[in-house]
Amino acid sequence: MKKEYNIAVVGASGLVGRKMLQVLDERNFPINNLVLLASERSAGKIIKFKGKEYTVKQLAHNSFEGIDIALFSAGGSTSKEYAPSAVKSKCIVIDNSSAWRMVENVPLVVPEVNSDKLAKHNYIIANPNCSTIQLVVALNPIHKKFKINRLVCSTYQSISGAGQKGIDKLMAEISGNKYDNSIPYAFNTAFHTFAENGFTEEENKMIGEIHKIIDDNSFGIAVTCVRVPTLGGHSESINLELDRDFEINEIRELLANSDNIVLMDNPNDNVYPYPQMSNDKDFVYVGRIRRDTTVTKGLYMWVVSDNLRKGAATNAVQIAEKLIEMQLV
């Protein structure tokens, strides 16, 4: 087993790529050699990591020779084109796009929930959608003990989920400047791209991914995904119908004792999760836990997490850490 590893970050100059580097630094990931890769447009940029300057190289099919793990955050088409080249070089790909998530032999992993799936990685591992990650972290302990019969979720997703362009558009509009001809982000809400079935692509992703990660297709899922004009942190309103009866304090205790969940559930003293307090943190915050009296065994929750960290960069790095821990790299 190696003590240090050769790591590549694909899309290193992008919003999530930069956050990946920050997380690798903060978590003291054991790096021997670091290679930063991006498109031709970003090649040549200088990025600092641990006090050292790195020049971003143009992504190519031979970029992965000698690389142990590549963290991809460059979009689905790039992943589809270049991940197979990494596989040929025996480099493990941890991909942040939607390209591989629903491929049958590719593990879709949230370490707190299903790290056992890593043993069958075949050199490609998918990082789930940001909204899915925080949701399944909160759902998994409840499903294990009480079994979910139905899930209804509405998301309130930060505009940072649309990348740097989304942030630039919001800030321009807040300043009174028109950015483009699409639906305004400032002082408004917006949906993601619509699919043929009337749902948005984001909604379809979440439904499929939740079932795959929890490894249970038996319960129904209803999801509505909305972008809101915040700069960081996704929030989710969750309603569950459970198979077994419960006490509210049982749910609180269960969540409080689960990995990487922070319980914030005292609304009378204004203690509950909100997007700003999740900024640059790696936890999933849960609050507003209350019984839904309109159905049998119904439960409400409110879940918040930093979409660029736990929802993307941190989850990818945690997968890499788990690969080392399980001696799979």
Coordinates of N, CA and C in Angstrom, one line a residue, residues 20-248:
M20 N -12.3 21.4 -5.1 CA -11.6 20.1 -4.8 C -10.2 20.3 -4.3
L21 N -9.5 21.2 -4.9 CA -8.1 21.5 -4.5 C -8.1 22.0 -3.0
Q22 N -9.1 22.9 -2.7 CA -9.2 23.4 -1.4 C -9.4 22.3 -0.4
V23 N -10.3 21.4 -0.7 CA -10.6 20.3 0.2 C -9.4 19.3 0.3
L24 N -8.8 19.0 -0.8 CA -7.6 18.2 -0.7 C -6.5 18.7 0.2
D25 N -6.4 20.1 0.2 CA -5.4 20.8 1.0 C -5.9 20.7 2.5
E26 N -7.1 21.0 2.7 CA -7.6 21.0 4.1 C -7.5 19.7 4.8
R27 N -7.8 18.6 4.0 CA -7.9 17.3 4.6 C -6.5 16.6 4.5
N28 N -5.5 17.3 4.1 CA -4.1 16.7 4.1 C -4.1 15.4 3.3
F29 N -4.7 15.4 2.1 CA -4.7 14.2 1.3 C -3.3 13.8 1.0
P30 N -3.0 12.6 1.1 CA -1.6 12.1 0.8 C -1.2 12.2 -0.7
I31 N -0.7 13.3 -1.1 CA -0.4 13.5 -2.5 C 1.1 13.4 -2.8
N32 N 1.5 12.6 -3.7 CA 2.9 12.5 -4.2 C 3.1 13.5 -5.3
N33 N 2.3 13.4 -6.3 CA 2.4 14.3 -7.5 C 1.0 14.8 -7.9
L34 N 0.8 16.1 -8.1 CA -0.4 16.7 -8.5 C -0.4 17.2 -9.9
V35 N -1.4 16.8 -10.7 CA -1.5 17.3 -12.1 C -2.8 18.0 -12.3
L36 N -2.8 19.2 -12.7 CA -4.0 20.0 -13.0 C -4.3 20.0 -14.5
L37 N -5.5 19.6 -14.8 CA -5.9 19.5 -16.2 C -7.2 20.3 -16.5
A38 N -7.3 20.8 -17.7 CA -8.5 21.6 -18.1 C -8.5 21.7 -19.6
S39 N -9.5 22.4 -20.1 CA -9.6 22.6 -21.6 C -8.5 23.5 -22.1
E40 N -8.4 23.5 -23.4 CA -7.4 24.3 -24.1 C -7.5 25.8 -23.6
R41 N -8.7 26.2 -23.4 CA -9.0 27.6 -23.0 C -8.3 28.0 -21.7
S42 N -8.3 27.0 -20.7 CA -7.7 27.2 -19.4 C -6.3 26.8 -19.3
A43 N -5.8 26.1 -20.2 CA -4.4 25.6 -20.2 C -3.4 26.8 -20.0
G44 N -2.4 26.6 -19.2 CA -1.5 27.7 -19.0 C -1.7 28.5 -17.8
K45 N -2.9 28.5 -17.2 CA -3.2 29.2 -16.0 C -2.4 28.7 -14.8
I46 N -2.1 29.6 -13.9 CA -1.3 29.2 -12.7 C -2.2 29.1 -11.5
I47 N -2.2 28.0 -10.8 CA -3.0 27.8 -9.6 C -2.0 27.4 -8.5
K48 N -2.2 28.0 -7.3 CA -1.4 27.7 -6.2 C -2.1 26.5 -5.3
F49 N -1.2 25.6 -4.9 CA -1.7 24.5 -4.0 C -0.6 24.3 -3.0
K50 N -0.9 24.4 -1.7 CA 0.0 24.2 -0.6 C 1.3 25.1 -0.8
G51 N 1.1 26.3 -1.3 CA 2.2 27.2 -1.4 C 3.0 27.1 -2.7
K52 N 2.7 26.1 -3.5 CA 3.4 25.8 -4.7 C 2.6 26.2 -5.9
E53 N 3.2 26.7 -7.0 CA 2.5 27.1 -8.2 C 2.5 25.9 -9.2
Y54 N 1.3 25.6 -9.7 CA 1.1 24.6 -10.7 C 0.5 25.2 -12.0
T55 N 1.0 24.8 -13.1 CA 0.5 25.2 -14.4 C -0.5 24.2 -14.9
V56 N -1.7 24.7 -15.2 CA -2.8 23.9 -15.7 C -2.4 23.4 -17.1
K57 N -2.5 22.1 -17.3 CA -2.2 21.5 -18.6 C -3.5 21.2 -19.4
Q58 N -3.3 21.1 -20.7 CA -4.5 20.8 -21.5 C -4.8 19.3 -21.4
L59 N -6.0 19.0 -21.1 CA -6.5 17.6 -21.0 C -6.3 16.9 -22.3
A60 N -5.7 15.7 -22.2 CA -5.4 14.8 -23.4 C -5.6 13.4 -23.0
H61 N -5.7 12.5 -24.0 CA -6.0 11.1 -23.7 C -4.8 10.4 -23.0
N62 N -3.6 11.0 -23.1 CA -2.5 10.4 -22.5 C -2.1 11.1 -21.1
S63 N -3.1 11.9 -20.6 CA -2.8 12.7 -19.4 C -2.8 11.8 -18.1
F64 N -3.2 10.6 -18.2 CA -3.4 9.8 -17.0 C -2.3 8.7 -16.7
E65 N -1.3 8.7 -17.5 CA -0.2 7.8 -17.3 C 0.5 8.0 -16.0
G66 N 0.5 7.0 -15.1 CA 1.2 7.2 -13.8 C 0.3 7.8 -12.8
I67 N -1.0 8.2 -13.1 CA -1.9 8.8 -12.2 C -2.7 7.7 -11.5
D68 N -2.8 7.8 -10.1 CA -3.6 6.8 -9.4 C -5.1 7.1 -9.4
I69 N -5.4 8.4 -9.1 CA -6.8 8.8 -9.0 C -7.0 10.1 -9.7
A70 N -8.0 10.2 -10.5 CA -8.4 11.5 -11.2 C -9.8 11.9 -10.7
L71 N -9.8 13.1 -10.2 CA -11.1 13.7 -9.8 C -11.6 14.6 -11.0
F72 N -12.7 14.2 -11.6 CA -13.2 14.8 -12.8 C -14.3 15.8 -12.4
S73 N -14.2 17.0 -12.9 CA -15.3 18.0 -12.7 C -15.3 18.9 -13.9
A74 N -15.6 18.3 -15.1 CA -15.4 19.1 -16.3 C -16.6 18.9 -17.3
G75 N -17.7 18.3 -16.7 CA -18.9 18.1 -17.6 C -19.0 16.7 -18.1
G76 N -20.2 16.3 -18.5 CA -20.5 15.0 -18.9 C -19.8 14.6 -20.2
S77 N -19.8 15.5 -21.2 CA -19.2 15.1 -22.5 C -17.7 14.9 -22.3
T78 N -17.1 15.7 -21.5 CA -15.6 15.5 -21.3 C -15.4 14.2 -20.5
S79 N -16.2 13.9 -19.6 CA -16.1 12.6 -18.8 C -16.2 11.4 -19.7
K80 N -17.3 11.5 -20.6 CA -17.5 10.4 -21.5 C -16.3 10.1 -22.5
E81 N -15.7 11.3 -22.9 CA -14.6 11.1 -23.8 C -13.3 10.7 -23.2
Y82 N -13.0 11.2 -22.0 CA -11.6 11.0 -21.4 C -11.6 10.0 -20.3
A83 N -12.7 9.7 -19.6 CA -12.6 8.7 -18.6 C -12.2 7.3 -19.1
P84 N -12.6 6.9 -20.3 CA -12.1 5.6 -20.8 C -10.6 5.6 -21.0
S85 N -10.0 6.7 -21.3 CA -8.5 6.8 -21.5 C -7.9 6.6 -20.1
A86 N -8.5 7.2 -19.1 CA -7.9 7.0 -17.7 C -8.0 5.6 -17.3
V87 N -9.1 4.9 -17.6 CA -9.3 3.5 -17.3 C -8.2 2.7 -17.9
K88 N -7.9 3.0 -19.2 CA -6.8 2.2 -19.9 C -5.5 2.4 -19.2
S89 N -5.3 3.5 -18.5 CA -4.0 3.8 -17.8 C -4.1 3.2 -16.4
K90 N -5.2 2.5 -16.0 CA -5.4 2.0 -14.7 C -5.4 3.1 -13.6
C91 N -6.0 4.2 -14.1 CA -6.3 5.3 -13.2 C -7.7 5.3 -12.8
I92 N -8.0 5.4 -11.5 CA -9.4 5.4 -11.0 C -10.0 6.8 -11.2
V93 N -11.1 6.9 -11.8 CA -11.9 8.1 -12.1 C -13.0 8.3 -11.0
I94 N -13.0 9.4 -10.4 CA -14.1 9.8 -9.5 C -14.8 11.0 -10.2
D95 N -15.9 10.8 -10.8 CA -16.5 11.7 -11.8 C -17.7 12.5 -11.2
N96 N -17.7 13.8 -11.3 CA -18.7 14.6 -10.7 C -19.8 14.9 -11.6
S97 N -19.8 14.5 -12.9 CA -20.9 14.8 -13.8 C -21.9 13.7 -13.7
S98 N -23.0 13.9 -14.5 CA -24.0 12.9 -14.5 C -23.8 11.8 -15.5
A99 N -22.6 11.8 -16.2 CA -22.4 10.9 -17.3 C -22.4 9.4 -17.0
W100 N -21.9 9.0 -15.8 CA -21.8 7.6 -15.4 C -22.7 7.2 -14.3
R101 N -23.5 8.1 -13.8 CA -24.2 7.8 -12.5 C -25.2 6.6 -12.6
M102 N -25.9 6.5 -13.7 CA -26.9 5.5 -13.9 C -26.4 4.3 -14.7
V103 N -25.1 4.3 -15.0 CA -24.6 3.1 -15.7 C -24.5 2.0 -14.7
E104 N -25.0 0.8 -15.2 CA -25.2 -0.3 -14.3 C -24.0 -0.8 -13.5
N105 N -22.8 -0.9 -14.1 CA -21.7 -1.4 -13.4 C -20.8 -0.3 -12.8
V106 N -21.3 0.9 -12.7 CA -20.5 2.0 -12.1 C -21.1 2.4 -10.8
P107 N -20.4 2.2 -9.7 CA -20.9 2.6 -8.4 C -21.2 4.1 -8.3
L108 N -22.3 4.4 -7.7 CA -22.8 5.8 -7.4 C -22.7 5.9 -5.8
V109 N -21.7 6.6 -5.3 CA -21.3 6.5 -3.9 C -21.4 7.7 -3.1
V110 N -22.0 7.6 -1.9 CA -21.9 8.5 -0.8 C -21.4 7.8 0.3
P111 N -20.1 8.1 0.7 CA -19.4 7.2 1.7 C -20.2 6.9 3.0
E112 N -21.0 7.8 3.5 CA -21.7 7.5 4.7 C -22.8 6.5 4.5
V113 N -23.2 6.2 3.2 CA -24.4 5.4 2.9 C -24.0 4.1 2.3
N114 N -23.1 4.1 1.3 CA -22.9 2.8 0.5 C -21.4 2.6 0.1
S115 N -20.5 2.9 0.9 CA -19.1 2.8 0.6 C -18.7 1.3 0.2
D116 N -19.5 0.4 0.6 CA -19.2 -1.0 0.2 C -19.2 -1.2 -1.3
K117 N -19.9 -0.4 -2.0 CA -20.0 -0.5 -3.5 C -18.7 -0.2 -4.2
L118 N -17.8 0.4 -3.5 CA -16.5 0.8 -4.1 C -15.7 -0.4 -4.4
A119 N -15.9 -1.5 -3.8 CA -15.1 -2.7 -4.1 C -15.3 -3.2 -5.5
K120 N -16.4 -2.8 -6.2 CA -16.7 -3.2 -7.6 C -16.6 -2.0 -8.5
H121 N -15.5 -1.1 -8.4 CA -15.5 0.1 -9.1 C -15.2 0.1 -10.6
N122 N -14.4 -0.9 -11.0 CA -14.0 -1.0 -12.4 C -13.4 0.2 -13.0
Y123 N -12.7 1.0 -12.1 CA -11.9 2.2 -12.4 C -12.8 3.4 -12.6
I124 N -14.1 3.3 -12.6 CA -14.9 4.6 -12.6 C -15.9 4.5 -11.5
I125 N -16.0 5.7 -10.8 CA -16.9 5.8 -9.6 C -17.6 7.2 -9.9
A126 N -18.9 7.1 -9.7 CA -19.7 8.3 -10.0 C -20.0 9.1 -8.7
N127 N -19.9 10.4 -8.7 CA -20.2 11.2 -7.6 C -21.7 11.7 -7.8
P128 N -22.6 11.5 -6.9 CA -24.0 11.8 -7.2 C -24.3 13.3 -7.3
N129 N -25.5 13.6 -7.7 CA -26.0 15.0 -7.8 C -25.9 15.7 -6.4
C130 N -25.6 16.9 -6.4 CA -25.4 17.7 -5.1 C -26.6 17.5 -4.2
S131 N -27.8 17.7 -4.8 CA -29.1 17.6 -4.0 C -29.3 16.2 -3.5
T132 N -28.9 15.2 -4.3 CA -29.1 13.8 -3.9 C -28.2 13.5 -2.7
I133 N -26.9 14.0 -2.7 CA -26.0 13.6 -1.7 C -26.5 14.0 -0.3
Q134 N -26.8 15.2 -0.1 CA -27.3 15.6 1.3 C -28.6 14.9 1.7
L135 N -29.4 14.7 0.7 CA -30.7 14.0 1.0 C -30.5 12.6 1.5
V136 N -29.7 11.8 0.8 CA -29.5 10.4 1.2 C -28.7 10.3 2.5
V137 N -27.8 11.2 2.8 CA -27.2 11.2 4.1 C -28.2 11.3 5.2
A138 N -29.2 12.1 5.0 CA -30.2 12.3 6.0 C -31.2 11.1 6.0
L139 N -31.5 10.6 4.9 CA -32.5 9.6 4.8 C -32.1 8.2 5.2
N140 N -30.8 7.9 5.0 CA -30.3 6.5 5.1 C -30.5 6.0 6.5
P141 N -30.2 6.7 7.6 CA -30.4 6.1 8.9 C -31.9 5.9 9.2
I142 N -32.7 6.8 8.7 CA -34.2 6.6 8.9 C -34.7 5.4 8.2
H143 N -34.3 5.3 6.9 CA -34.8 4.1 6.1 C -34.3 2.8 6.7
K144 N -33.1 2.8 7.3 CA -32.6 1.5 7.8 C -33.4 1.1 9.0
K145 N -33.9 2.1 9.8 CA -34.6 1.7 11.1 C -36.1 1.6 10.9
F146 N -36.7 2.5 10.1 CA -38.1 2.6 10.0 C -38.7 2.3 8.6
K147 N -37.9 2.2 7.6 CA -38.3 2.0 6.2 C -39.2 3.1 5.6
I148 N -38.7 3.7 4.6 CA -39.5 4.7 3.9 C -40.5 4.1 2.9
N149 N -41.7 4.5 3.0 CA -42.7 4.1 2.0 C -43.0 5.1 0.9
R150 N -42.8 6.4 1.3 CA -42.9 7.4 0.3 C -42.1 8.6 0.7
L151 N -41.5 9.3 -0.3 CA -40.7 10.5 -0.1 C -41.2 11.6 -1.0
V152 N -41.4 12.8 -0.4 CA -41.7 14.0 -1.2 C -40.7 15.0 -0.8
C153 N -40.0 15.6 -1.8 CA -38.9 16.5 -1.6 C -39.1 17.7 -2.5
S154 N -38.9 18.9 -1.9 CA -38.8 20.2 -2.7 C -37.5 20.8 -2.4
T155 N -36.7 21.1 -3.4 CA -35.4 21.7 -3.2 C -35.4 23.2 -3.4
Y156 N -34.5 23.9 -2.7 CA -34.2 25.3 -2.8 C -32.7 25.4 -3.1
Q157 N -32.3 25.4 -4.3 CA -30.9 25.2 -4.7 C -30.2 26.5 -5.0
S158 N -29.0 26.6 -4.4 CA -28.2 27.8 -4.6 C -27.8 27.9 -6.1
I159 N -27.7 29.2 -6.5 CA -27.4 29.4 -7.9 C -25.9 29.0 -8.3
S160 N -25.1 28.8 -7.2 CA -23.8 28.3 -7.5 C -23.8 26.9 -8.1
G161 N -25.0 26.2 -8.0 CA -25.1 24.9 -8.7 C -25.0 25.0 -10.2
A162 N -25.2 26.3 -10.7 CA -25.1 26.5 -12.1 C -23.7 26.9 -12.5
G163 N -22.8 26.8 -11.6 CA -21.4 27.2 -11.9 C -21.1 28.6 -11.8
Q164 N -19.9 29.0 -12.2 CA -19.4 30.4 -12.1 C -20.3 31.3 -13.0
K165 N -20.8 30.8 -14.1 CA -21.7 31.6 -14.9 C -23.0 31.9 -14.2
G166 N -23.5 31.0 -13.4 CA -24.7 31.3 -12.6 C -24.5 32.3 -11.6
I167 N -23.3 32.3 -10.9 CA -23.0 33.3 -9.9 C -22.8 34.7 -10.6
D168 N -22.1 34.7 -11.7 CA -21.9 36.0 -12.5 C -23.2 36.6 -12.9
K169 N -24.2 35.7 -13.4 CA -25.5 36.2 -13.8 C -26.3 36.8 -12.7
L170 N -26.3 36.1 -11.5 CA -27.0 36.6 -10.4 C -26.4 38.0 -9.9
M171 N -25.1 38.0 -9.8 CA -24.5 39.3 -9.3 C -24.7 40.4 -10.2
A172 N -24.7 40.1 -11.5 CA -24.9 41.2 -12.5 C -26.3 41.7 -12.4
E173 N -27.3 40.8 -12.3 CA -28.7 41.2 -12.2 C -29.0 42.0 -10.9
I174 N -28.4 41.5 -9.8 CA -28.5 42.2 -8.5 C -28.0 43.7 -8.6
S175 N -27.0 43.9 -9.4 CA -26.4 45.2 -9.7 C -27.2 46.0 -10.7
G176 N -28.3 45.4 -11.2 CA -29.1 46.1 -12.1 C -28.7 46.0 -13.6
N177 N -27.8 45.0 -13.9 CA -27.4 44.8 -15.3 C -28.0 43.6 -15.8
K178 N -28.4 43.6 -17.1 CA -28.9 42.5 -17.8 C -27.7 41.6 -18.2
Y179 N -27.8 40.3 -17.9 CA -26.7 39.4 -18.2 C -27.0 38.6 -19.5
D180 N -28.2 38.1 -19.6 CA -28.5 37.4 -20.9 C -30.1 37.5 -21.0
N181 N -30.6 36.7 -21.9 CA -32.0 36.7 -22.2 C -32.8 35.6 -21.5
S182 N -32.1 34.8 -20.7 CA -32.8 33.8 -20.0 C -33.6 34.3 -18.8
I183 N -34.4 33.5 -18.1 CA -35.1 33.9 -17.0 C -34.2 34.5 -15.9
P184 N -34.6 35.6 -15.3 CA -33.7 36.3 -14.3 C -33.5 35.4 -13.1
Y185 N -32.3 35.4 -12.5 CA -32.1 34.8 -11.3 C -32.3 35.7 -10.1
A186 N -32.0 37.0 -10.2 CA -32.1 37.9 -9.1 C -33.6 38.1 -8.7
F187 N -33.8 38.0 -7.4 CA -35.2 38.2 -6.8 C -36.2 37.3 -7.5
N188 N -35.8 36.1 -7.8 CA -36.7 35.3 -8.6 C -36.4 33.8 -8.3
T189 N -37.2 32.9 -8.8 CA -36.9 31.5 -8.8 C -36.8 31.0 -10.2
A190 N -36.1 29.9 -10.5 CA -36.0 29.3 -11.8 C -35.9 27.8 -11.7
F191 N -36.4 27.2 -12.8 CA -36.3 25.7 -12.8 C -35.1 25.3 -13.7
H192 N -34.6 24.1 -13.5 CA -33.6 23.5 -14.3 C -34.1 23.2 -15.7
T193 N -33.3 22.7 -16.6 CA -33.7 22.3 -17.9 C -34.7 21.2 -17.9
F194 N -35.8 21.4 -18.7 CA -36.9 20.4 -18.7 C -36.5 19.2 -19.6
A195 N -37.0 18.1 -19.2 CA -36.9 16.8 -20.0 C -38.2 16.6 -20.7
E196 N -38.3 15.5 -21.5 CA -39.4 15.2 -22.3 C -40.6 14.8 -21.5
N197 N -40.4 14.3 -20.3 CA -41.5 13.7 -19.5 C -42.2 14.8 -18.6
G198 N -41.8 16.1 -18.8 CA -42.4 17.1 -18.0 C -41.7 17.5 -16.7
F199 N -40.8 16.6 -16.3 CA -40.0 16.8 -15.1 C -38.7 17.6 -15.6
T200 N -38.0 18.2 -14.7 CA -36.7 18.7 -15.1 C -35.6 17.6 -15.1
E201 N -34.5 17.8 -15.7 CA -33.4 16.9 -15.7 C -33.0 16.6 -14.3
E202 N -32.9 17.7 -13.5 CA -32.5 17.6 -12.1 C -33.5 16.7 -11.3
E203 N -34.7 16.8 -11.5 CA -35.7 16.0 -10.8 C -35.6 14.5 -11.2
N204 N -35.4 14.3 -12.5 CA -35.2 12.9 -13.0 C -33.9 12.3 -12.4
K205 N -32.9 13.1 -12.3 CA -31.6 12.6 -11.7 C -31.8 12.2 -10.3
M206 N -32.5 13.0 -9.5 CA -32.6 12.7 -8.1 C -33.4 11.5 -7.8
I207 N -34.5 11.3 -8.6 CA -35.3 10.1 -8.4 C -34.5 8.8 -8.7
G208 N -33.8 8.8 -9.8 CA -33.0 7.6 -10.1 C -31.9 7.4 -9.2
E209 N -31.2 8.4 -8.8 CA -30.0 8.3 -8.0 C -30.3 7.9 -6.5
I210 N -31.4 8.4 -6.0 CA -31.8 8.0 -4.6 C -32.1 6.5 -4.5
H211 N -32.8 6.0 -5.5 CA -33.1 4.6 -5.5 C -31.8 3.8 -5.6
K212 N -30.9 4.2 -6.5 CA -29.7 3.5 -6.7 C -28.8 3.5 -5.5
I213 N -28.6 4.6 -4.9 CA -27.7 4.7 -3.7 C -28.3 3.9 -2.5
I214 N -29.5 4.1 -2.2 CA -30.1 3.4 -1.1 C -30.4 2.0 -1.4
D215 N -30.3 1.6 -2.7 CA -30.5 0.2 -3.2 C -31.8 -0.3 -2.8
D216 N -32.9 0.5 -3.1 CA -34.3 0.1 -2.8 C -35.2 0.9 -3.7
N217 N -35.9 0.2 -4.6 CA -36.8 0.8 -5.6 C -38.2 0.7 -5.1
S218 N -38.4 0.2 -3.9 CA -39.8 -0.1 -3.4 C -40.6 1.1 -3.0
F219 N -40.0 2.3 -2.7 CA -40.8 3.4 -2.3 C -40.9 4.5 -3.4
G220 N -42.0 5.2 -3.3 CA -42.3 6.2 -4.3 C -41.5 7.5 -4.0
I221 N -41.1 8.3 -5.0 CA -40.4 9.5 -4.8 C -41.1 10.6 -5.6
A222 N -41.4 11.7 -5.0 CA -41.9 12.9 -5.7 C -41.0 14.1 -5.4
V223 N -40.4 14.7 -6.5 CA -39.4 15.7 -6.3 C -39.8 16.9 -7.2
T224 N -39.6 18.1 -6.6 CA -39.6 19.4 -7.4 C -38.3 20.1 -7.1
C225 N -37.5 20.5 -8.1 CA -36.3 21.1 -7.9 C -36.3 22.6 -8.4
V226 N -35.9 23.5 -7.5 CA -36.0 24.9 -7.8 C -34.7 25.6 -7.5
R227 N -34.2 26.5 -8.4 CA -33.1 27.4 -8.1 C -33.6 28.6 -7.4
V228 N -32.8 29.0 -6.4 CA -33.2 30.3 -5.7 C -31.9 31.2 -5.7
P229 N -32.1 32.5 -5.5 CA -31.0 33.4 -5.6 C -30.1 33.5 -4.4
T230 N -29.6 32.4 -3.9 CA -28.6 32.4 -2.9 C -27.2 31.9 -3.5
L231 N -26.1 32.3 -2.9 CA -24.8 32.1 -3.4 C -24.2 30.8 -3.0
G232 N -24.7 30.1 -2.0 CA -24.2 28.8 -1.6 C -25.1 28.1 -0.6
G233 N -25.1 26.8 -0.8 CA -25.9 26.0 0.1 C -27.3 25.6 -0.5
H234 N -27.5 24.3 -0.5 CA -28.9 23.9 -1.0 C -29.7 23.5 0.3
S235 N -31.0 23.8 0.2 CA -32.0 23.5 1.2 C -33.0 22.6 0.6
E236 N -33.5 21.7 1.5 CA -34.6 20.7 1.0 C -35.7 20.6 2.1
S237 N -36.9 20.7 1.6 CA -38.1 20.4 2.4 C -38.4 18.9 2.1
I238 N -38.5 18.1 3.2 CA -38.7 16.7 3.0 C -39.9 16.2 3.8
N239 N -40.7 15.4 3.1 CA -41.8 14.8 3.8 C -41.8 13.3 3.6
L240 N -41.8 12.5 4.6 CA -41.7 11.1 4.6 C -42.9 10.4 5.1
E241 N -43.3 9.3 4.5 CA -44.3 8.3 5.1 C -43.5 7.1 5.4
L242 N -43.5 6.7 6.6 CA -42.6 5.6 7.1 C -43.5 4.3 7.3
D243 N -42.8 3.2 7.3 CA -43.5 1.9 7.4 C -43.8 1.6 8.9
R244 N -43.0 2.1 9.8 CA -43.2 1.8 11.2 C -43.5 3.1 11.9
D245 N -44.2 3.0 13.0 CA -44.5 4.2 13.8 C -43.2 4.7 14.6
F246 N -43.2 5.9 15.0 CA -42.0 6.5 15.6 C -42.3 7.5 16.6
E247 N -41.4 7.9 17.4 CA -41.5 9.1 18.3 C -40.5 10.1 17.7
I248 N -40.9 11.4 17.8 CA -40.0 12.4 17.2 C -38.6 12.4 17.8

